[in-house]
Every structure is written in C-alpha cells, then in structure tokens.
Amino acid sequence: MKRERISADALELEERVVQINRVSKVVKGGRRFSFSTVVVVGDGKGHVGVGMGKAAEVPEAIRKGTEAAKKNLIRVPLVGGTIPHDVLAKFSATRVMIRPAAPGTGVIAGRGVRPVVEAAGIKNLLSKVYGSNNPVNVVKAAFQALSELNSLGEMARRRDMTPHELHLRRMRRPATTLEPVAPTEEA
C-alpha cells in the first residue's frame, strides 16, 4: 500500500530519543568515536515517525535522527484512544504484536514499543515483543505494525458494511455455550 506524504510543518511534533549508542572505530592514532541515535517524533493525535541519525557529536546525531523521523511520518488510525485491530509485524529478527485494549488499561509495552505508541497518541494498548529485543529493531517493528493498521472505515468498506455495523459486530462476540443434548434411548 502506497503511503501518502505527510508534511511535518503543519504538525506540532514532540521528539523523544529512544537510544544513544557510542560507536568506536580503531585507527592508527587511537580510537575515533561517533554516536548513533534512534528518535521518535509524534503529535499525540495519530501522527508518528521514526528516524536514525549518526554523527561525531550527540546533538548533531539527535538532530539528524529528528529530521529523518519527520520525513518518515505516518498516520495511525485511532478508535477511542486505542487501535482498531490486532497486528503482528516483523523487522529483522524482531516480531512485535500489538492489540487494542479496554479504556483504563493504559499502555502495556516495553522500552522500544512504548515511545512509538505514546508519540502516536495511543492511550490503551497491549504489546508483546518476540525474538530479538534490540531497541533499534523493536522500534522499527513497532513502527511497521502501526503502519499496517487499517481504519474501521476502510475495513467496513472492504466488507460492504458501515463502520457502525462493523463496530457492533466486533463488540458482539459469540457466546461459547453448548446446547444441551437430548438423551438417546438405548435398550
């Protein structure tokens, strides 16, 4: 699915640095240090972006990461402070599962998923990370999961329903009661 380009200028974006990593390169005269950062930006109203920056100084690496995140913005469909459906996304050796949660649950997420979903404005969510827990891969897998979400309107259109009908059908889960079986006569 083709993503539309979202302008970062019209949004009030808040940035959050997820990780700063110092990298050293051994050269003839000693070691050269540089820094890599993972930055998440979001407006808390359904827009979120993730970027990485590398530079010799930490502030420059953060600035580069923020610029990259602003170029990567996506729109996340929200339904009452949560997401419309479950999704499982994979990035490298990391898999992230996110599910909608009832109001009042809060964000149940780890170190890599939490900044991404909070920057998007999600208030109630359950998540689980499988495989590698490398923060870079976890952030990118969470971002991938959010980009795979479909809005209720889009899902309803695909099923030839109205969003209200789809919401009602999803809320009305079938009961799993067994009907009594009439005894058979054996003589």
PDB file of C-alpha atoms in Angstrom:
ATOM      1  CA  MET A   1       0.000   0.000   0.000  1.00  0.00           C
ATOM      2  CA  LYS A   2       1.396   3.405  -1.004  1.00  0.00           C
ATOM      3  CA  ARG A   3       1.907   5.799   1.912  1.00  0.00           C
ATOM      4  CA  GLU A   4       0.929   9.407   1.465  1.00  0.00           C
ATOM      5  CA  ARG A   5       3.474  12.089   2.280  1.00  0.00           C
ATOM      6  CA  ILE A   6       2.630  13.995   5.482  1.00  0.00           C
ATOM      7  CA  SER A   7       4.059  17.489   5.973  1.00  0.00           C
ATOM      8  CA  ALA A   8       5.783  17.904   9.338  1.00  0.00           C
ATOM      9  CA  ASP A   9       5.489  21.705   9.166  1.00  0.00           C
ATOM     10  CA  ALA A  10       1.736  21.766   9.893  1.00  0.00           C
ATOM     11  CA  LEU A  11       2.056  19.480  12.946  1.00  0.00           C
ATOM     12  CA  GLU A  12       3.270  20.223  16.462  1.00  0.00           C
ATOM     13  CA  LEU A  13       5.703  17.347  16.801  1.00  0.00           C
ATOM     14  CA  GLU A  14       7.306  16.247  20.037  1.00  0.00           C
ATOM     15  CA  GLU A  15      10.566  14.311  19.819  1.00  0.00           C
ATOM     16  CA  ARG A  16      11.779  11.531  22.075  1.00  0.00           C
ATOM     17  CA  VAL A  17      15.251   9.977  21.954  1.00  0.00           C
ATOM     18  CA  VAL A  18      14.896   6.208  22.400  1.00  0.00           C
ATOM     19  CA  GLN A  19      18.568   5.229  22.294  1.00  0.00           C
ATOM     20  CA  ILE A  20      22.019   6.774  22.004  1.00  0.00           C
ATOM     21  CA  ASN A  21      24.799   4.373  21.066  1.00  0.00           C
ATOM     22  CA  ARG A  22      28.520   5.207  21.118  1.00  0.00           C
ATOM     23  CA  VAL A  23      30.455   3.516  18.343  1.00  0.00           C
ATOM     24  CA  SER A  24      34.247   3.425  18.179  1.00  0.00           C
ATOM     25  CA  LYS A  25      36.490   2.864  15.198  1.00  0.00           C
ATOM     26  CA  VAL A  26      40.111   1.905  15.831  1.00  0.00           C
ATOM     27  CA  VAL A  27      42.561   3.799  13.641  1.00  0.00           C
ATOM     28  CA  LYS A  28      46.342   4.268  13.636  1.00  0.00           C
ATOM     29  CA  GLY A  29      46.324   7.098  16.184  1.00  0.00           C
ATOM     30  CA  GLY A  30      43.816   5.506  18.576  1.00  0.00           C
ATOM     31  CA  ARG A  31      40.035   5.379  18.596  1.00  0.00           C
ATOM     32  CA  ARG A  32      37.523   7.551  16.780  1.00  0.00           C
ATOM     33  CA  PHE A  33      34.149   7.834  18.498  1.00  0.00           C
ATOM     34  CA  SER A  34      30.821   8.551  16.845  1.00  0.00           C
ATOM     35  CA  PHE A  35      27.236   8.364  18.060  1.00  0.00           C
ATOM     36  CA  SER A  36      24.096   6.827  16.602  1.00  0.00           C
ATOM     37  CA  THR A  37      20.621   7.709  17.853  1.00  0.00           C
ATOM     38  CA  VAL A  38      17.074   6.450  17.393  1.00  0.00           C
ATOM     39  CA  VAL A  39      14.499   9.239  17.569  1.00  0.00           C
ATOM     40  CA  VAL A  40      10.683   9.064  17.593  1.00  0.00           C
ATOM     41  CA  VAL A  41       8.534  12.098  16.762  1.00  0.00           C
ATOM     42  CA  GLY A  42       4.768  12.396  17.107  1.00  0.00           C
ATOM     43  CA  ASP A  43       1.966  14.852  17.731  1.00  0.00           C
ATOM     44  CA  GLY A  44      -0.104  12.652  20.072  1.00  0.00           C
ATOM     45  CA  LYS A  45      -3.031  12.818  17.633  1.00  0.00           C
ATOM     46  CA  GLY A  46      -2.271   9.939  15.288  1.00  0.00           C
ATOM     47  CA  HIS A  47       0.944  11.023  13.543  1.00  0.00           C
ATOM     48  CA  VAL A  48       4.250   9.304  14.306  1.00  0.00           C
ATOM     49  CA  GLY A  49       7.673   8.970  12.683  1.00  0.00           C
ATOM     50  CA  VAL A  50      10.911   7.101  13.417  1.00  0.00           C
ATOM     51  CA  GLY A  51      14.421   8.060  12.334  1.00  0.00           C
ATOM     52  CA  MET A  52      18.078   7.271  12.937  1.00  0.00           C
ATOM     53  CA  GLY A  53      20.970   9.692  12.988  1.00  0.00           C
ATOM     54  CA  LYS A  54      24.747   9.227  13.100  1.00  0.00           C
ATOM     55  CA  ALA A  55      27.344  11.910  13.809  1.00  0.00           C
ATOM     56  CA  ALA A  56      30.542  12.676  15.720  1.00  0.00           C
ATOM     57  CA  GLU A  57      28.602  14.653  18.368  1.00  0.00           C
ATOM     58  CA  VAL A  58      25.414  13.634  20.234  1.00  0.00           C
ATOM     59  CA  PRO A  59      23.347  16.797  19.496  1.00  0.00           C
ATOM     60  CA  GLU A  60      24.117  16.525  15.787  1.00  0.00           C
ATOM     61  CA  ALA A  61      23.134  12.835  15.770  1.00  0.00           C
ATOM     62  CA  ILE A  62      19.837  13.694  17.505  1.00  0.00           C
ATOM     63  CA  ARG A  63      19.153  16.493  15.000  1.00  0.00           C
ATOM     64  CA  LYS A  64      19.782  14.139  12.074  1.00  0.00           C
ATOM     65  CA  GLY A  65      17.543  11.478  13.641  1.00  0.00           C
ATOM     66  CA  THR A  66      14.763  14.026  14.151  1.00  0.00           C
ATOM     67  CA  GLU A  67      14.974  15.168  10.526  1.00  0.00           C
ATOM     68  CA  ALA A  68      14.827  11.550   9.328  1.00  0.00           C
ATOM     69  CA  ALA A  69      11.809  10.871  11.576  1.00  0.00           C
ATOM     70  CA  LYS A  70       9.964  13.917  10.219  1.00  0.00           C
ATOM     71  CA  LYS A  71      10.456  12.590   6.679  1.00  0.00           C
ATOM     72  CA  ASN A  72       9.016   9.201   7.761  1.00  0.00           C
ATOM     73  CA  LEU A  73       5.681  10.355   9.235  1.00  0.00           C
ATOM     74  CA  ILE A  74       2.644   8.074   9.029  1.00  0.00           C
ATOM     75  CA  ARG A  75      -0.996   8.480  10.071  1.00  0.00           C
ATOM     76  CA  VAL A  76      -2.193   5.923  12.647  1.00  0.00           C
ATOM     77  CA  PRO A  77      -5.955   5.212  12.776  1.00  0.00           C
ATOM     78  CA  LEU A  78      -7.222   5.604  16.350  1.00  0.00           C
ATOM     79  CA  VAL A  79     -10.515   4.338  17.784  1.00  0.00           C
ATOM     80  CA  GLY A  80     -11.310   5.818  21.177  1.00  0.00           C
ATOM     81  CA  GLY A  81      -7.683   6.041  22.332  1.00  0.00           C
ATOM     82  CA  THR A  82      -6.679   2.600  21.073  1.00  0.00           C
ATOM     83  CA  ILE A  83      -6.071   0.856  17.740  1.00  0.00           C
ATOM     84  CA  PRO A  84      -8.797  -0.728  15.580  1.00  0.00           C
ATOM     85  CA  HIS A  85      -7.427  -4.304  15.444  1.00  0.00           C
ATOM     86  CA  ASP A  86      -4.581  -6.688  16.355  1.00  0.00           C
ATOM     87  CA  VAL A  87      -1.440  -6.689  14.238  1.00  0.00           C
ATOM     88  CA  LEU A  88       1.816  -8.662  14.217  1.00  0.00           C
ATOM     89  CA  ALA A  89       4.774  -7.080  12.405  1.00  0.00           C
ATOM     90  CA  LYS A  90       8.304  -8.283  11.788  1.00  0.00           C
ATOM     91  CA  PHE A  91      11.500  -6.327  11.327  1.00  0.00           C
ATOM     92  CA  SER A  92      14.755  -8.283  11.068  1.00  0.00           C
ATOM     93  CA  ALA A  93      14.784 -10.839  13.935  1.00  0.00           C
ATOM     94  CA  THR A  94      12.177  -8.954  15.978  1.00  0.00           C
ATOM     95  CA  ARG A  95       8.418  -9.513  15.923  1.00  0.00           C
ATOM     96  CA  VAL A  96       6.044  -7.105  17.681  1.00  0.00           C
ATOM     97  CA  MET A  97       2.411  -7.916  18.422  1.00  0.00           C
ATOM     98  CA  ILE A  98       0.090  -5.038  19.365  1.00  0.00           C
ATOM     99  CA  ARG A  99      -3.555  -5.357  20.390  1.00  0.00           C
ATOM    100  CA  PRO A 100      -6.293  -2.912  21.293  1.00  0.00           C
ATOM    101  CA  ALA A 101      -7.143  -2.650  24.990  1.00  0.00           C
ATOM    102  CA  ALA A 102     -10.175  -1.536  27.004  1.00  0.00           C
ATOM    103  CA  PRO A 103     -10.330   2.049  28.294  1.00  0.00           C
ATOM    104  CA  GLY A 104      -8.348   2.453  31.509  1.00  0.00           C
ATOM    105  CA  THR A 105      -5.834  -0.293  30.697  1.00  0.00           C
ATOM    106  CA  GLY A 106      -3.004   2.068  29.784  1.00  0.00           C
ATOM    107  CA  VAL A 107      -0.048   1.291  27.556  1.00  0.00           C
ATOM    108  CA  ILE A 108       1.334  -2.145  28.410  1.00  0.00           C
ATOM    109  CA  ALA A 109       4.551  -2.024  26.395  1.00  0.00           C
ATOM    110  CA  GLY A 110       8.291  -2.329  26.791  1.00  0.00           C
ATOM    111  CA  ARG A 111      11.150   0.076  26.264  1.00  0.00           C
ATOM    112  CA  GLY A 112      11.090   0.090  22.460  1.00  0.00           C
ATOM    113  CA  VAL A 113       7.344  -0.038  21.758  1.00  0.00           C
ATOM    114  CA  ARG A 114       6.188   2.481  24.399  1.00  0.00           C
ATOM    115  CA  PRO A 115       7.763   5.647  22.912  1.00  0.00           C
ATOM    116  CA  VAL A 116       6.376   4.848  19.456  1.00  0.00           C
ATOM    117  CA  VAL A 117       2.775   4.253  20.579  1.00  0.00           C
ATOM    118  CA  GLU A 118       2.773   7.145  23.067  1.00  0.00           C
ATOM    119  CA  ALA A 119       4.075   9.546  20.388  1.00  0.00           C
ATOM    120  CA  ALA A 120       1.177   8.404  18.177  1.00  0.00           C
ATOM    121  CA  GLY A 121      -1.316   9.258  20.927  1.00  0.00           C
ATOM    122  CA  ILE A 122      -2.433   5.738  21.794  1.00  0.00           C
ATOM    123  CA  LYS A 123      -3.687   5.579  25.395  1.00  0.00           C
ATOM    124  CA  ASN A 124      -4.718   1.897  25.776  1.00  0.00           C
ATOM    125  CA  LEU A 125      -2.697  -0.907  24.197  1.00  0.00           C
ATOM    126  CA  LEU A 126      -1.259  -4.350  24.873  1.00  0.00           C
ATOM    127  CA  SER A 127       2.009  -5.406  23.235  1.00  0.00           C
ATOM    128  CA  LYS A 128       4.490  -8.238  23.193  1.00  0.00           C
ATOM    129  CA  VAL A 129       7.962  -8.435  21.646  1.00  0.00           C
ATOM    130  CA  TYR A 130       9.161 -11.791  20.312  1.00  0.00           C
ATOM    131  CA  GLY A 131      12.673 -12.662  19.190  1.00  0.00           C
ATOM    132  CA  SER A 132      15.451 -10.098  19.377  1.00  0.00           C
ATOM    133  CA  ASN A 133      14.932  -7.221  21.830  1.00  0.00           C
ATOM    134  CA  ASN A 134      17.461  -4.911  20.173  1.00  0.00           C
ATOM    135  CA  PRO A 135      15.919  -1.436  20.703  1.00  0.00           C
ATOM    136  CA  VAL A 136      16.525  -0.326  17.107  1.00  0.00           C
ATOM    137  CA  ASN A 137      14.729  -3.361  15.687  1.00  0.00           C
ATOM    138  CA  VAL A 138      11.934  -3.172  18.281  1.00  0.00           C
ATOM    139  CA  VAL A 139      11.227   0.487  17.430  1.00  0.00           C
ATOM    140  CA  LYS A 140      11.222  -0.238  13.707  1.00  0.00           C
ATOM    141  CA  ALA A 141       8.977  -3.312  14.144  1.00  0.00           C
ATOM    142  CA  ALA A 142       6.522  -1.278  16.261  1.00  0.00           C
ATOM    143  CA  PHE A 143       6.509   1.439  13.600  1.00  0.00           C
ATOM    144  CA  GLN A 144       5.912  -1.231  10.938  1.00  0.00           C
ATOM    145  CA  ALA A 145       2.993  -2.614  12.976  1.00  0.00           C
ATOM    146  CA  LEU A 146       1.384   0.823  13.266  1.00  0.00           C
ATOM    147  CA  SER A 147       1.817   1.421   9.536  1.00  0.00           C
ATOM    148  CA  GLU A 148      -0.053  -1.839   8.774  1.00  0.00           C
ATOM    149  CA  LEU A 149      -3.181  -0.761  10.678  1.00  0.00           C
ATOM    150  CA  ASN A 150      -6.408  -0.184   8.753  1.00  0.00           C
ATOM    151  CA  SER A 151      -9.122   2.220   9.872  1.00  0.00           C
ATOM    152  CA  LEU A 152     -12.617   0.972  10.743  1.00  0.00           C
ATOM    153  CA  GLY A 153     -13.961   2.799   7.686  1.00  0.00           C
ATOM    154  CA  GLU A 154     -11.507   1.034   5.393  1.00  0.00           C
ATOM    155  CA  MET A 155     -12.251  -2.408   6.898  1.00  0.00           C
ATOM    156  CA  ALA A 156     -16.016  -1.772   6.680  1.00  0.00           C
ATOM    157  CA  ARG A 157     -15.731  -0.673   3.035  1.00  0.00           C
ATOM    158  CA  ARG A 158     -13.878  -3.899   2.235  1.00  0.00           C
ATOM    159  CA  ARG A 159     -16.688  -5.942   3.809  1.00  0.00           C
ATOM    160  CA  ASP A 160     -19.559  -3.858   2.344  1.00  0.00           C
ATOM    161  CA  MET A 161     -20.697  -2.674   5.769  1.00  0.00           C
ATOM    162  CA  THR A 162     -20.957   0.639   7.550  1.00  0.00           C
ATOM    163  CA  PRO A 163     -18.320   1.374  10.221  1.00  0.00           C
ATOM    164  CA  HIS A 164     -21.084   1.326  12.853  1.00  0.00           C
ATOM    165  CA  GLU A 165     -22.234  -2.183  11.787  1.00  0.00           C
ATOM    166  CA  LEU A 166     -18.656  -3.452  11.842  1.00  0.00           C
ATOM    167  CA  HIS A 167     -18.047  -1.973  15.290  1.00  0.00           C
ATOM    168  CA  LEU A 168     -21.226  -3.556  16.644  1.00  0.00           C
ATOM    169  CA  ARG A 169     -20.335  -6.926  15.130  1.00  0.00           C
ATOM    170  CA  ARG A 170     -16.842  -6.805  16.650  1.00  0.00           C
ATOM    171  CA  MET A 171     -18.234  -5.922  20.096  1.00  0.00           C
ATOM    172  CA  ARG A 172     -20.816  -8.714  19.982  1.00  0.00           C
ATOM    173  CA  ARG A 173     -18.623 -11.781  20.317  1.00  0.00           C
ATOM    174  CA  PRO A 174     -20.500 -15.086  20.056  1.00  0.00           C
ATOM    175  CA  ALA A 175     -21.157 -16.901  23.318  1.00  0.00           C
ATOM    176  CA  THR A 176     -19.459 -20.278  23.639  1.00  0.00           C
ATOM    177  CA  THR A 177     -22.229 -22.068  25.476  1.00  0.00           C
ATOM    178  CA  LEU A 178     -23.064 -25.581  24.490  1.00  0.00           C
ATOM    179  CA  GLU A 179     -26.658 -26.536  23.837  1.00  0.00           C
ATOM    180  CA  PRO A 180     -27.937 -29.447  25.924  1.00  0.00           C
ATOM    181  CA  VAL A 181     -28.070 -32.719  24.067  1.00  0.00           C
ATOM    182  CA  ALA A 182     -31.258 -34.767  24.343  1.00  0.00           C
ATOM    183  CA  PRO A 183     -30.637 -38.186  25.858  1.00  0.00           C
ATOM    184  CA  THR A 184     -30.949 -41.105  23.458  1.00  0.00           C
ATOM    185  CA  GLU A 185     -32.909 -44.196  24.322  1.00  0.00           C
ATOM    186  CA  GLU A 186     -30.847 -47.321  24.378  1.00  0.00           C
ATOM    187  CA  ALA A 187     -32.488 -50.537  25.432  1.00  0.00           C
TER     188      ALA A 187
END
